[in-house]
């Protein structure tokens, strides 16, 4: 019996290679049913591996039904018919109707696996800019009474210390607050709680891709309402409400992701009027509101709302720690109970450890200073980013100035596609987000989103410069292609 030569540099283990070699010979009929395999020591000698490697290979083959080990007699190939496939056949799952849209429609990031040197795609506050040190010091204090955070569940609404601190910070009644594992979970639970089968949800166009992903995988009808420099076009929303069974509006009114637009007070008032007229729930995602450069954004919708239409979400992923996965939801009236019931059905409550940690951090009074420093740093980075765009942007490349947040929305020159721009840049290790991912249906193919929040200003500006050069090259290529006569 021959085993193909083992490749000691291969990423597969020697055990896996022996398993594969033997399995193939059994499958191909080279090793006949009933034939005896070498002893463990014999095979180990033959292929120069340790006996333990052969033991593991034989065990794996026996578990999968290819061979039989008979005590005192030896190891034999099982009948081919009797042998189970190496891995359970899961194709039956494809026939199971789940009511969801095709998984292929979910906008996973196409360049997620490339080797990224400078990531301008992710809207994440990088290491060094968030309060990791004070958090880790507070974390040590839990070792004095580990049971308090490790041997108990949280109440569904959340840990008292955190709720108290958030209530004080946001000036919202404690009874209105529920802690969730990030804004993403809050968004999911809100849609579960307030949008039923056959109903629709309106979102901004473009919008945060995580929200699209969430609503799409829930099988909801999603309508996109364009955004301009004053935020969501409420006139278009009102018109859509006449035509479609819209139940909820998802909005990021402060430093909207991806455009950075801020919804004006005028539009906020109009939105609440539309909500009242059409009995809508407004899901206000205020993840970026604290990260203004100079002036804070207008009063949150939740504070303006008198009729219990607005469900407010404040995440701490951008100001304290994305790893802690903590957000607070404010919701009034009967909706509070409904949201709580769905939160309970989902996970009973968020982890005690991270709630207690963020609670203690807020209680320590360090957040305002942390956010103040962050704002200053973000303004520096933004200024450097815009200066680079002003210097290097080719004709036709347009960016939209922002007053806060992390993102810059860029329109590419006519003819230059977002996907090819993303691809070309990825070859240089620079990752930007294709704007296509921020649309539900009408993919324009003409926008990219960059984030300027990178710990190294020089690397960030070099990457922005490279984006400009790449777009210029692509535009030039398009121009030449247009001039070339077709055959
Ligand atoms: C608009 C918006 N909402 C929600 C999230 C996700 O937030 P969390 O980490 O709190 O789940 C993000 C993340 O970037 C975001 O931009």
GROMACS .gro file of C-alpha atoms and ligand atoms in nm:
model
  503
    1UNK     CA    1   0.000   0.000   0.000
    2UNK     CA    2   0.138   0.341  -0.102
    3UNK     CA    3   0.052   0.668   0.067
    4UNK     CA    4   0.126   0.978  -0.142
    5UNK     CA    5   0.431   1.163  -0.015
    6UNK     CA    6   0.352   1.383   0.280
    7UNK     CA    7   0.412   1.754   0.240
    8UNK     CA    8   0.561   1.879   0.566
    9UNK     CA    9   0.523   2.246   0.464
   10UNK     CA   10   0.155   2.211   0.385
   11UNK     CA   11  -0.101   2.393   0.599
   12UNK     CA   12  -0.292   2.064   0.641
   13UNK     CA   13  -0.162   1.852   0.928
   14UNK     CA   14   0.021   1.523   0.859
   15UNK     CA   15  -0.276   1.341   1.014
   16UNK     CA   16  -0.515   1.506   0.766
   17UNK     CA   17  -0.286   1.420   0.476
   18UNK     CA   18  -0.276   1.052   0.578
   19UNK     CA   19  -0.654   1.049   0.619
   20UNK     CA   20  -0.700   1.204   0.277
   21UNK     CA   21  -0.453   0.966   0.110
   22UNK     CA   22  -0.616   0.654   0.256
   23UNK     CA   23  -0.970   0.777   0.201
   24UNK     CA   24  -0.901   0.849  -0.167
   25UNK     CA   25  -0.756   0.500  -0.218
   26UNK     CA   26  -1.062   0.342  -0.053
   27UNK     CA   27  -1.298   0.559  -0.259
   28UNK     CA   28  -1.113   0.479  -0.582
   29UNK     CA   29  -1.115   0.105  -0.506
   30UNK     CA   30  -0.736   0.084  -0.482
   31UNK     CA   31  -0.782  -0.045  -0.131
   32UNK     CA   32  -1.047  -0.317  -0.151
   33UNK     CA   33  -1.311  -0.376   0.118
   34UNK     CA   34  -1.176  -0.621   0.374
   35UNK     CA   35  -0.809  -0.556   0.294
   36UNK     CA   36  -0.581  -0.516   0.590
   37UNK     CA   37  -0.408  -0.182   0.655
   38UNK     CA   38  -0.055  -0.168   0.796
   39UNK     CA   39  -0.008  -0.169   1.171
   40UNK     CA   40   0.029   0.166   1.342
   41UNK     CA   41   0.405   0.126   1.384
   42UNK     CA   42   0.442  -0.010   1.030
   43UNK     CA   43   0.266   0.285   0.869
   44UNK     CA   44   0.442   0.532   1.098
   45UNK     CA   45   0.778   0.390   0.981
   46UNK     CA   46   0.668   0.386   0.618
   47UNK     CA   47   0.574   0.754   0.604
   48UNK     CA   48   0.819   0.870   0.873
   49UNK     CA   49   0.573   1.011   1.123
   50UNK     CA   50   0.512   0.941   1.490
   51UNK     CA   51   0.284   0.646   1.580
   52UNK     CA   52   0.048   0.899   1.745
   53UNK     CA   53  -0.009   1.069   1.407
   54UNK     CA   54  -0.117   0.735   1.259
   55UNK     CA   55  -0.339   0.660   1.561
   56UNK     CA   56  -0.519   0.990   1.508
   57UNK     CA   57  -0.557   0.926   1.133
   58UNK     CA   58  -0.701   0.578   1.191
   59UNK     CA   59  -0.938   0.712   1.457
   60UNK     CA   60  -1.066   0.977   1.219
   61UNK     CA   61  -1.116   0.723   0.936
   62UNK     CA   62  -1.296   0.488   1.173
   63UNK     CA   63  -1.524   0.764   1.301
   64UNK     CA   64  -1.617   0.850   0.944
   65UNK     CA   65  -1.688   0.484   0.869
   66UNK     CA   66  -1.409   0.410   0.621
   67UNK     CA   67  -1.218   0.152   0.825
   68UNK     CA   68  -1.275  -0.092   1.108
   69UNK     CA   69  -1.028  -0.164   1.388
   70UNK     CA   70  -1.068  -0.510   1.539
   71UNK     CA   71  -0.893  -0.563   1.867
   72UNK     CA   72  -0.615  -0.823   1.834
   73UNK     CA   73  -0.674  -0.874   1.459
   74UNK     CA   74  -0.579  -0.546   1.290
   75UNK     CA   75  -0.727  -0.262   1.087
   76UNK     CA   76  -0.942  -0.333   0.781
   77UNK     CA   77  -1.105  -0.135   0.501
   78UNK     CA   78  -1.480  -0.135   0.537
   79UNK     CA   79  -1.711  -0.216   0.246
   80UNK     CA   80  -1.744   0.086   0.019
   81UNK     CA   81  -2.123   0.079   0.044
   82UNK     CA   82  -2.103   0.080   0.419
   83UNK     CA   83  -1.867   0.373   0.436
   84UNK     CA   84  -2.033   0.696   0.538
   85UNK     CA   85  -1.941   1.011   0.347
   86UNK     CA   86  -1.654   1.198   0.505
   87UNK     CA   87  -1.877   1.485   0.604
   88UNK     CA   88  -2.251   1.488   0.667
   89UNK     CA   89  -2.447   1.588   0.359
   90UNK     CA   90  -2.613   1.921   0.434
   91UNK     CA   91  -2.774   1.982   0.096
   92UNK     CA   92  -3.116   1.904   0.245
   93UNK     CA   93  -3.091   2.240   0.419
   94UNK     CA   94  -3.124   2.416   0.085
   95UNK     CA   95  -3.480   2.287   0.053
   96UNK     CA   96  -3.585   2.430   0.386
   97UNK     CA   97  -3.791   2.744   0.328
   98UNK     CA   98  -3.684   3.015   0.569
   99UNK     CA   99  -3.867   3.313   0.423
  100UNK     CA  100  -3.549   3.515   0.405
  101UNK     CA  101  -3.408   3.684   0.098
  102UNK     CA  102  -3.116   3.514  -0.070
  103UNK     CA  103  -2.809   3.515   0.151
  104UNK     CA  104  -2.616   3.628  -0.156
  105UNK     CA  105  -2.813   3.954  -0.138
  106UNK     CA  106  -2.674   4.038   0.202
  107UNK     CA  107  -2.406   4.298   0.133
  108UNK     CA  108  -2.104   4.131   0.281
  109UNK     CA  109  -1.796   4.330   0.213
  110UNK     CA  110  -1.638   4.202  -0.108
  111UNK     CA  111  -1.284   4.290  -0.008
  112UNK     CA  112  -1.309   4.178   0.352
  113UNK     CA  113  -1.038   3.916   0.308
  114UNK     CA  114  -0.776   4.114   0.124
  115UNK     CA  115  -0.454   4.205   0.298
  116UNK     CA  116  -0.539   4.552   0.427
  117UNK     CA  117  -0.259   4.792   0.517
  118UNK     CA  118  -0.470   5.104   0.556
  119UNK     CA  119  -0.835   5.050   0.630
  120UNK     CA  120  -1.044   5.353   0.539
  121UNK     CA  121  -1.354   5.138   0.501
  122UNK     CA  122  -1.447   5.063   0.859
  123UNK     CA  123  -1.614   5.329   1.070
  124UNK     CA  124  -1.423   5.229   1.381
  125UNK     CA  125  -1.241   5.453   1.626
  126UNK     CA  126  -0.895   5.301   1.624
  127UNK     CA  127  -0.693   5.168   1.914
  128UNK     CA  128  -0.533   5.449   2.112
  129UNK     CA  129  -0.823   5.688   2.067
  130UNK     CA  130  -1.070   5.519   2.302
  131UNK     CA  131  -1.031   5.496   2.683
  132UNK     CA  132  -0.886   5.144   2.689
  133UNK     CA  133  -0.654   5.224   2.980
  134UNK     CA  134  -0.909   5.349   3.235
  135UNK     CA  135  -1.137   5.066   3.127
  136UNK     CA  136  -0.870   4.806   3.186
  137UNK     CA  137  -0.795   4.956   3.528
  138UNK     CA  138  -1.163   4.933   3.618
  139UNK     CA  139  -1.166   4.577   3.489
  140UNK     CA  140  -0.901   4.481   3.747
  141UNK     CA  141  -1.133   4.593   4.026
  142UNK     CA  142  -1.378   4.315   3.938
  143UNK     CA  143  -1.128   4.056   4.063
  144UNK     CA  144  -1.220   4.160   4.420
  145UNK     CA  145  -1.569   4.014   4.380
  146UNK     CA  146  -1.577   3.817   4.056
  147UNK     CA  147  -1.908   3.649   4.139
  148UNK     CA  148  -2.087   3.983   4.120
  149UNK     CA  149  -2.018   4.006   3.747
  150UNK     CA  150  -1.954   3.646   3.643
  151UNK     CA  151  -2.203   3.433   3.836
  152UNK     CA  152  -2.525   3.613   3.763
  153UNK     CA  153  -2.754   3.716   3.480
  154UNK     CA  154  -2.844   4.077   3.415
  155UNK     CA  155  -3.205   4.186   3.440
  156UNK     CA  156  -3.345   4.217   3.088
  157UNK     CA  157  -3.361   4.596   3.101
  158UNK     CA  158  -2.999   4.614   3.213
  159UNK     CA  159  -2.768   4.659   3.509
  160UNK     CA  160  -2.878   4.929   3.753
  161UNK     CA  161  -2.537   5.100   3.764
  162UNK     CA  162  -2.536   5.149   3.387
  163UNK     CA  163  -2.899   5.253   3.359
  164UNK     CA  164  -2.848   5.511   3.633
  165UNK     CA  165  -2.539   5.655   3.467
  166UNK     CA  166  -2.699   5.668   3.121
  167UNK     CA  167  -3.016   5.827   3.258
  168UNK     CA  168  -2.808   6.100   3.416
  169UNK     CA  169  -2.596   6.153   3.108
  170UNK     CA  170  -2.887   6.169   2.862
  171UNK     CA  171  -3.131   6.332   3.104
  172UNK     CA  172  -3.384   6.059   3.034
  173UNK     CA  173  -3.599   5.883   3.294
  174UNK     CA  174  -3.440   5.552   3.405
  175UNK     CA  175  -3.774   5.379   3.349
  176UNK     CA  176  -3.755   5.452   2.976
  177UNK     CA  177  -3.413   5.288   2.928
  178UNK     CA  178  -3.317   4.939   2.813
  179UNK     CA  179  -2.959   4.824   2.757
  180UNK     CA  180  -2.881   4.628   2.442
  181UNK     CA  181  -2.572   4.464   2.299
  182UNK     CA  182  -2.488   4.751   2.066
  183UNK     CA  183  -2.703   4.964   1.837
  184UNK     CA  184  -2.711   4.677   1.591
  185UNK     CA  185  -2.908   4.462   1.833
  186UNK     CA  186  -3.133   4.756   1.919
  187UNK     CA  187  -3.210   4.804   1.551
  188UNK     CA  188  -3.294   4.438   1.508
  189UNK     CA  189  -3.517   4.426   1.816
  190UNK     CA  190  -3.697   4.747   1.717
  191UNK     CA  191  -3.779   4.607   1.374
  192UNK     CA  192  -3.892   4.278   1.533
  193UNK     CA  193  -4.105   4.465   1.783
  194UNK     CA  194  -4.275   4.724   1.565
  195UNK     CA  195  -4.285   4.608   1.201
  196UNK     CA  196  -4.511   4.320   1.114
  197UNK     CA  197  -4.547   4.096   0.807
  198UNK     CA  198  -4.646   4.287   0.497
  199UNK     CA  199  -4.546   4.620   0.647
  200UNK     CA  200  -4.262   4.839   0.528
  201UNK     CA  201  -3.975   5.029   0.678
  202UNK     CA  202  -3.833   5.353   0.538
  203UNK     CA  203  -3.462   5.425   0.559
  204UNK     CA  204  -3.237   5.696   0.424
  205UNK     CA  205  -3.074   5.658   0.084
  206UNK     CA  206  -2.787   5.596   0.122
  207UNK     CA  207  -2.781   5.450   0.472
  208UNK     CA  208  -2.576   5.245   0.716
  209UNK     CA  209  -2.516   4.905   0.558
  210UNK     CA  210  -2.563   4.719   0.887
  211UNK     CA  211  -2.921   4.844   0.902
  212UNK     CA  212  -2.988   4.731   0.545
  213UNK     CA  213  -2.842   4.391   0.632
  214UNK     CA  214  -3.057   4.367   0.943
  215UNK     CA  215  -3.387   4.461   0.775
  216UNK     CA  216  -3.315   4.257   0.465
  217UNK     CA  217  -3.242   3.937   0.652
  218UNK     CA  218  -3.568   3.987   0.842
  219UNK     CA  219  -3.748   3.982   0.509
  220UNK     CA  220  -3.897   4.331   0.555
  221UNK     CA  221  -3.999   4.563   0.274
  222UNK     CA  222  -3.743   4.841   0.281
  223UNK     CA  223  -3.800   5.172   0.103
  224UNK     CA  224  -3.518   5.419   0.064
  225UNK     CA  225  -3.584   5.791   0.095
  226UNK     CA  226  -3.312   6.021  -0.043
  227UNK     CA  227  -3.096   6.235   0.183
  228UNK     CA  228  -2.977   6.586   0.104
  229UNK     CA  229  -2.770   6.833   0.308
  230UNK     CA  230  -3.065   6.879   0.548
  231UNK     CA  231  -3.105   6.506   0.609
  232UNK     CA  232  -3.386   6.276   0.499
  233UNK     CA  233  -3.627   6.429   0.242
  234UNK     CA  234  -3.941   6.435   0.454
  235UNK     CA  235  -4.157   6.549   0.161
  236UNK     CA  236  -4.065   6.226  -0.019
  237UNK     CA  237  -4.123   6.025   0.297
  238UNK     CA  238  -4.471   6.176   0.334
  239UNK     CA  239  -4.549   6.086  -0.028
  240UNK     CA  240  -4.422   5.729   0.023
  241UNK     CA  241  -4.644   5.695   0.331
  242UNK     CA  242  -4.947   5.763   0.112
  243UNK     CA  243  -4.850   5.479  -0.116
  244UNK     CA  244  -4.690   5.209   0.101
  245UNK     CA  245  -4.773   5.050   0.437
  246UNK     CA  246  -4.477   5.213   0.611
  247UNK     CA  247  -4.470   5.135   0.982
  248UNK     CA  248  -4.125   5.247   1.088
  249UNK     CA  249  -3.862   5.502   0.978
  250UNK     CA  250  -3.497   5.431   1.052
  251UNK     CA  251  -3.285   5.746   1.061
  252UNK     CA  252  -2.935   5.850   1.165
  253UNK     CA  253  -3.009   6.221   1.202
  254UNK     CA  254  -2.669   6.333   1.332
  255UNK     CA  255  -2.366   6.281   1.102
  256UNK     CA  256  -2.554   6.029   0.899
  257UNK     CA  257  -2.362   5.722   0.793
  258UNK     CA  258  -2.240   5.740   0.516
  259UNK     CA  259  -2.306   6.101   0.401
  260UNK     CA  260  -2.235   6.284   0.728
  261UNK     CA  261  -2.556   6.488   0.677
  262UNK     CA  262  -2.726   6.639   0.981
  263UNK     CA  263  -3.106   6.652   0.986
  264UNK     CA  264  -3.211   7.016   1.040
  265UNK     CA  265  -3.452   7.109   1.319
  266UNK     CA  266  -3.706   7.199   1.050
  267UNK     CA  267  -3.689   6.848   0.902
  268UNK     CA  268  -3.701   6.692   1.250
  269UNK     CA  269  -4.024   6.879   1.319
  270UNK     CA  270  -4.165   6.770   0.983
  271UNK     CA  271  -4.064   6.408   1.048
  272UNK     CA  272  -4.250   6.406   1.380
  273UNK     CA  273  -4.556   6.553   1.208
  274UNK     CA  274  -4.547   6.278   0.946
  275UNK     CA  275  -4.500   6.020   1.222
  276UNK     CA  276  -4.808   6.152   1.399
  277UNK     CA  277  -5.020   6.167   1.084
  278UNK     CA  278  -4.927   5.818   0.967
  279UNK     CA  279  -4.878   5.660   1.311
  280UNK     CA  280  -4.517   5.573   1.247
  281UNK     CA  281  -4.243   5.455   1.477
  282UNK     CA  282  -3.922   5.654   1.429
  283UNK     CA  283  -3.604   5.465   1.514
  284UNK     CA  284  -3.344   5.732   1.589
  285UNK     CA  285  -2.991   5.590   1.571
  286UNK     CA  286  -2.779   5.850   1.750
  287UNK     CA  287  -2.447   5.669   1.737
  288UNK     CA  288  -2.248   5.969   1.609
  289UNK     CA  289  -2.422   6.262   1.784
  290UNK     CA  290  -2.143   6.314   2.041
  291UNK     CA  291  -1.869   6.329   1.780
  292UNK     CA  292  -1.926   6.683   1.651
  293UNK     CA  293  -1.626   6.899   1.561
  294UNK     CA  294  -1.745   7.233   1.694
  295UNK     CA  295  -2.121   7.275   1.739
  296UNK     CA  296  -2.342   6.998   1.871
  297UNK     CA  297  -2.618   6.875   1.638
  298UNK     CA  298  -2.983   6.982   1.695
  299UNK     CA  299  -3.189   6.835   1.979
  300UNK     CA  300  -3.253   6.462   1.932
  301UNK     CA  301  -3.593   6.366   1.793
  302UNK     CA  302  -3.662   6.173   2.113
  303UNK     CA  303  -3.650   6.494   2.315
  304UNK     CA  304  -3.882   6.673   2.069
  305UNK     CA  305  -4.135   6.390   2.050
  306UNK     CA  306  -4.451   6.428   2.257
  307UNK     CA  307  -4.650   6.130   2.126
  308UNK     CA  308  -4.425   5.830   2.197
  309UNK     CA  309  -4.329   5.783   1.831
  310UNK     CA  310  -3.952   5.788   1.870
  311UNK     CA  311  -3.734   5.500   1.985
  312UNK     CA  312  -3.390   5.640   2.062
  313UNK     CA  313  -3.063   5.446   2.042
  314UNK     CA  314  -2.736   5.568   2.189
  315UNK     CA  315  -2.441   5.337   2.131
  316UNK     CA  316  -2.117   5.352   2.328
  317UNK     CA  317  -1.920   5.177   2.053
  318UNK     CA  318  -1.775   5.502   1.920
  319UNK     CA  319  -1.704   5.678   2.246
  320UNK     CA  320  -1.619   5.406   2.499
  321UNK     CA  321  -1.553   5.063   2.346
  322UNK     CA  322  -1.689   4.865   2.049
  323UNK     CA  323  -1.567   4.548   2.222
  324UNK     CA  324  -1.807   4.601   2.512
  325UNK     CA  325  -2.108   4.603   2.276
  326UNK     CA  326  -2.319   4.840   2.483
  327UNK     CA  327  -2.601   5.067   2.369
  328UNK     CA  328  -2.893   5.221   2.553
  329UNK     CA  329  -3.242   5.240   2.408
  330UNK     CA  330  -3.499   5.492   2.527
  331UNK     CA  331  -3.859   5.400   2.455
  332UNK     CA  332  -4.184   5.524   2.611
  333UNK     CA  333  -4.533   5.393   2.672
  334UNK     CA  334  -4.654   5.046   2.575
  335UNK     CA  335  -4.367   5.012   2.331
  336UNK     CA  336  -4.128   4.984   2.623
  337UNK     CA  337  -4.276   4.653   2.733
  338UNK     CA  338  -4.291   4.524   2.378
  339UNK     CA  339  -3.925   4.605   2.318
  340UNK     CA  340  -3.831   4.447   2.650
  341UNK     CA  341  -4.021   4.127   2.568
  342UNK     CA  342  -3.835   4.094   2.239
  343UNK     CA  343  -3.502   4.167   2.404
  344UNK     CA  344  -3.580   3.894   2.657
  345UNK     CA  345  -3.673   3.648   2.383
  346UNK     CA  346  -3.346   3.723   2.209
  347UNK     CA  347  -3.091   3.693   2.491
  348UNK     CA  348  -3.262   3.746   2.831
  349UNK     CA  349  -3.030   4.038   2.893
  350UNK     CA  350  -2.690   4.174   2.789
  351UNK     CA  351  -2.371   4.051   2.961
  352UNK     CA  352  -2.328   4.176   3.318
  353UNK     CA  353  -1.952   4.215   3.286
  354UNK     CA  354  -1.947   4.472   3.006
  355UNK     CA  355  -2.250   4.655   3.142
  356UNK     CA  356  -2.086   4.688   3.482
  357UNK     CA  357  -1.762   4.801   3.322
  358UNK     CA  358  -1.919   5.074   3.108
  359UNK     CA  359  -2.145   5.166   3.403
  360UNK     CA  360  -1.844   5.221   3.628
  361UNK     CA  361  -1.666   5.416   3.357
  362UNK     CA  362  -1.961   5.652   3.311
  363UNK     CA  363  -2.001   5.680   3.687
  364UNK     CA  364  -1.635   5.779   3.720
  365UNK     CA  365  -1.714   6.095   3.523
  366UNK     CA  366  -1.435   6.037   3.268
  367UNK     CA  367  -1.652   6.026   2.955
  368UNK     CA  368  -1.686   6.401   2.885
  369UNK     CA  369  -1.306   6.449   2.886
  370UNK     CA  370  -1.253   6.140   2.670
  371UNK     CA  371  -1.508   6.259   2.415
  372UNK     CA  372  -1.367   6.611   2.416
  373UNK     CA  373  -1.019   6.473   2.331
  374UNK     CA  374  -1.167   6.249   2.067
  375UNK     CA  375  -1.350   6.538   1.902
  376UNK     CA  376  -1.027   6.740   1.880
  377UNK     CA  377  -0.839   6.446   1.731
  378UNK     CA  378  -1.114   6.374   1.479
  379UNK     CA  379  -1.118   6.736   1.367
  380UNK     CA  380  -0.739   6.722   1.311
  381UNK     CA  381  -0.774   6.404   1.107
  382UNK     CA  382  -1.068   6.541   0.909
  383UNK     CA  383  -0.877   6.862   0.831
  384UNK     CA  384  -0.580   6.658   0.704
  385UNK     CA  385  -0.808   6.437   0.497
  386UNK     CA  386  -0.985   6.732   0.333
  387UNK     CA  387  -0.655   6.913   0.268
  388UNK     CA  388  -0.537   6.603   0.080
  389UNK     CA  389  -0.857   6.585  -0.122
  390UNK     CA  390  -0.830   6.955  -0.206
  391UNK     CA  391  -0.472   6.905  -0.323
  392UNK     CA  392  -0.501   6.576  -0.511
  393UNK     CA  393  -0.862   6.517  -0.619
  394UNK     CA  394  -0.898   6.481  -0.997
  395UNK     CA  395  -1.167   6.670  -1.192
  396UNK     CA  396  -1.512   6.536  -1.128
  397UNK     CA  397  -1.440   6.388  -0.785
  398UNK     CA  398  -1.677   6.550  -0.536
  399UNK     CA  399  -1.679   6.511  -0.159
  400UNK     CA  400  -1.936   6.629   0.092
  401UNK     CA  401  -1.801   6.834   0.384
  402UNK     CA  402  -1.913   6.721   0.730
  403UNK     CA  403  -1.935   6.877   1.076
  404UNK     CA  404  -1.875   6.560   1.273
  405UNK     CA  405  -1.875   6.180   1.264
  406UNK     CA  406  -1.610   5.974   1.088
  407UNK     CA  407  -1.707   5.939   0.727
  408UNK     CA  408  -1.666   6.128   0.402
  409UNK     CA  409  -1.894   6.044   0.113
  410UNK     CA  410  -1.730   6.078  -0.224
  411UNK     CA  411  -1.887   6.092  -0.569
  412UNK     CA  412  -1.658   5.959  -0.838
  413UNK     CA  413  -1.618   6.127  -1.177
  414UNK     CA  414  -1.868   6.017  -1.441
  415UNK     CA  415  -1.782   5.674  -1.578
  416UNK     CA  416  -1.561   5.564  -1.287
  417UNK     CA  417  -1.728   5.281  -1.098
  418UNK     CA  418  -1.715   5.234  -0.723
  419UNK     CA  419  -1.639   4.863  -0.741
  420UNK     CA  420  -1.341   4.902  -0.972
  421UNK     CA  421  -1.207   5.181  -0.751
  422UNK     CA  422  -1.238   4.959  -0.443
  423UNK     CA  423  -1.070   4.672  -0.627
  424UNK     CA  424  -0.780   4.876  -0.766
  425UNK     CA  425  -0.710   5.027  -0.425
  426UNK     CA  426  -0.721   4.688  -0.257
  427UNK     CA  427  -0.425   4.581  -0.475
  428UNK     CA  428  -0.229   4.852  -0.291
  429UNK     CA  429  -0.354   4.739   0.049
  430UNK     CA  430  -0.596   5.031   0.089
  431UNK     CA  431  -0.952   4.949   0.174
  432UNK     CA  432  -1.242   5.191   0.108
  433UNK     CA  433  -1.611   5.110   0.112
  434UNK     CA  434  -1.811   5.083  -0.207
  435UNK     CA  435  -2.111   5.313  -0.176
  436UNK     CA  436  -2.318   5.039  -0.343
  437UNK     CA  437  -2.339   4.869  -0.004
  438UNK     CA  438  -2.529   5.166   0.135
  439UNK     CA  439  -2.820   5.127  -0.104
  440UNK     CA  440  -3.103   4.883  -0.094
  441UNK     CA  441  -3.212   4.879  -0.456
  442UNK     CA  442  -3.093   5.169  -0.667
  443UNK     CA  443  -2.724   5.098  -0.677
  444UNK     CA  444  -2.569   5.395  -0.850
  445UNK     CA  445  -2.215   5.257  -0.857
  446UNK     CA  446  -2.074   5.606  -0.830
  447UNK     CA  447  -1.990   5.659  -0.464
  448UNK     CA  448  -1.729   5.544  -0.217
  449UNK     CA  449  -1.715   5.609   0.155
  450UNK     CA  450  -1.394   5.672   0.340
  451UNK     CA  451  -1.332   5.714   0.710
  452UNK     CA  452  -1.063   5.954   0.820
  453UNK     CA  453  -1.032   5.806   1.168
  454UNK     CA  454  -0.698   5.633   1.136
  455UNK     CA  455  -0.440   5.632   1.418
  456UNK     CA  456  -0.162   5.739   1.179
  457UNK     CA  457  -0.240   6.070   1.004
  458UNK     CA  458   0.033   6.025   0.745
  459UNK     CA  459  -0.081   5.677   0.646
  460UNK     CA  460  -0.437   5.804   0.621
  461UNK     CA  461  -0.349   6.102   0.399
  462UNK     CA  462  -0.124   5.885   0.180
  463UNK     CA  463  -0.415   5.646   0.132
  464UNK     CA  464  -0.648   5.935   0.044
  465UNK     CA  465  -0.388   6.059  -0.201
  466UNK     CA  466  -0.367   5.712  -0.353
  467UNK     CA  467  -0.745   5.708  -0.386
  468UNK     CA  468  -0.726   6.034  -0.583
  469UNK     CA  469  -0.447   5.901  -0.808
  470UNK     CA  470  -0.636   5.577  -0.868
  471UNK     CA  471  -0.957   5.757  -0.958
  472UNK     CA  472  -0.763   5.986  -1.190
  473UNK     CA  473  -0.608   5.685  -1.365
  474UNK     CA  474  -0.944   5.510  -1.399
  475UNK     CA  475  -1.106   5.825  -1.537
  476UNK     CA  476  -0.825   5.863  -1.790
  477UNK     CA  477  -0.858   5.498  -1.891
  478UNK     CA  478  -1.232   5.550  -1.948
  479UNK     CA  479  -1.166   5.860  -2.155
  480UNK     CA  480  -0.916   5.677  -2.378
  481UNK     CA  481  -1.149   5.379  -2.414
  482UNK     CA  482  -1.425   5.612  -2.533
  483UNK     CA  483  -1.196   5.763  -2.797
  484UNK     CA  484  -1.078   5.427  -2.932
  485UNK     CA  485  -1.283   5.323  -3.234
  486UNK     CA  486  -1.480   5.003  -3.183
  487UNK     CA  487  -1.423   4.718  -3.427
  488LIG     C1  488  -2.523   5.426   1.198
  488LIG     C2  489  -2.470   5.310   1.276
  488LIG     N1  490  -2.552   5.240   1.354
  488LIG     C3  491  -2.509   5.134   1.424
  488LIG     C4  492  -2.378   5.092   1.418
  488LIG     C5  493  -2.335   4.971   1.497
  488LIG     O1  494  -2.321   5.010   1.629
  488LIG     P1  495  -2.295   4.911   1.750
  488LIG     O2  496  -2.150   4.884   1.755
  488LIG     O3  497  -2.343   4.989   1.868
  488LIG     O4  498  -2.376   4.788   1.725
  488LIG     C6  499  -2.288   5.162   1.338
  488LIG     C7  500  -2.148   5.121   1.327
  488LIG     O5  501  -2.066   5.179   1.265
  488LIG     C8  502  -2.335   5.274   1.266
  488LIG     O6  503  -2.255   5.346   1.187
   0.00000   0.00000   0.00000
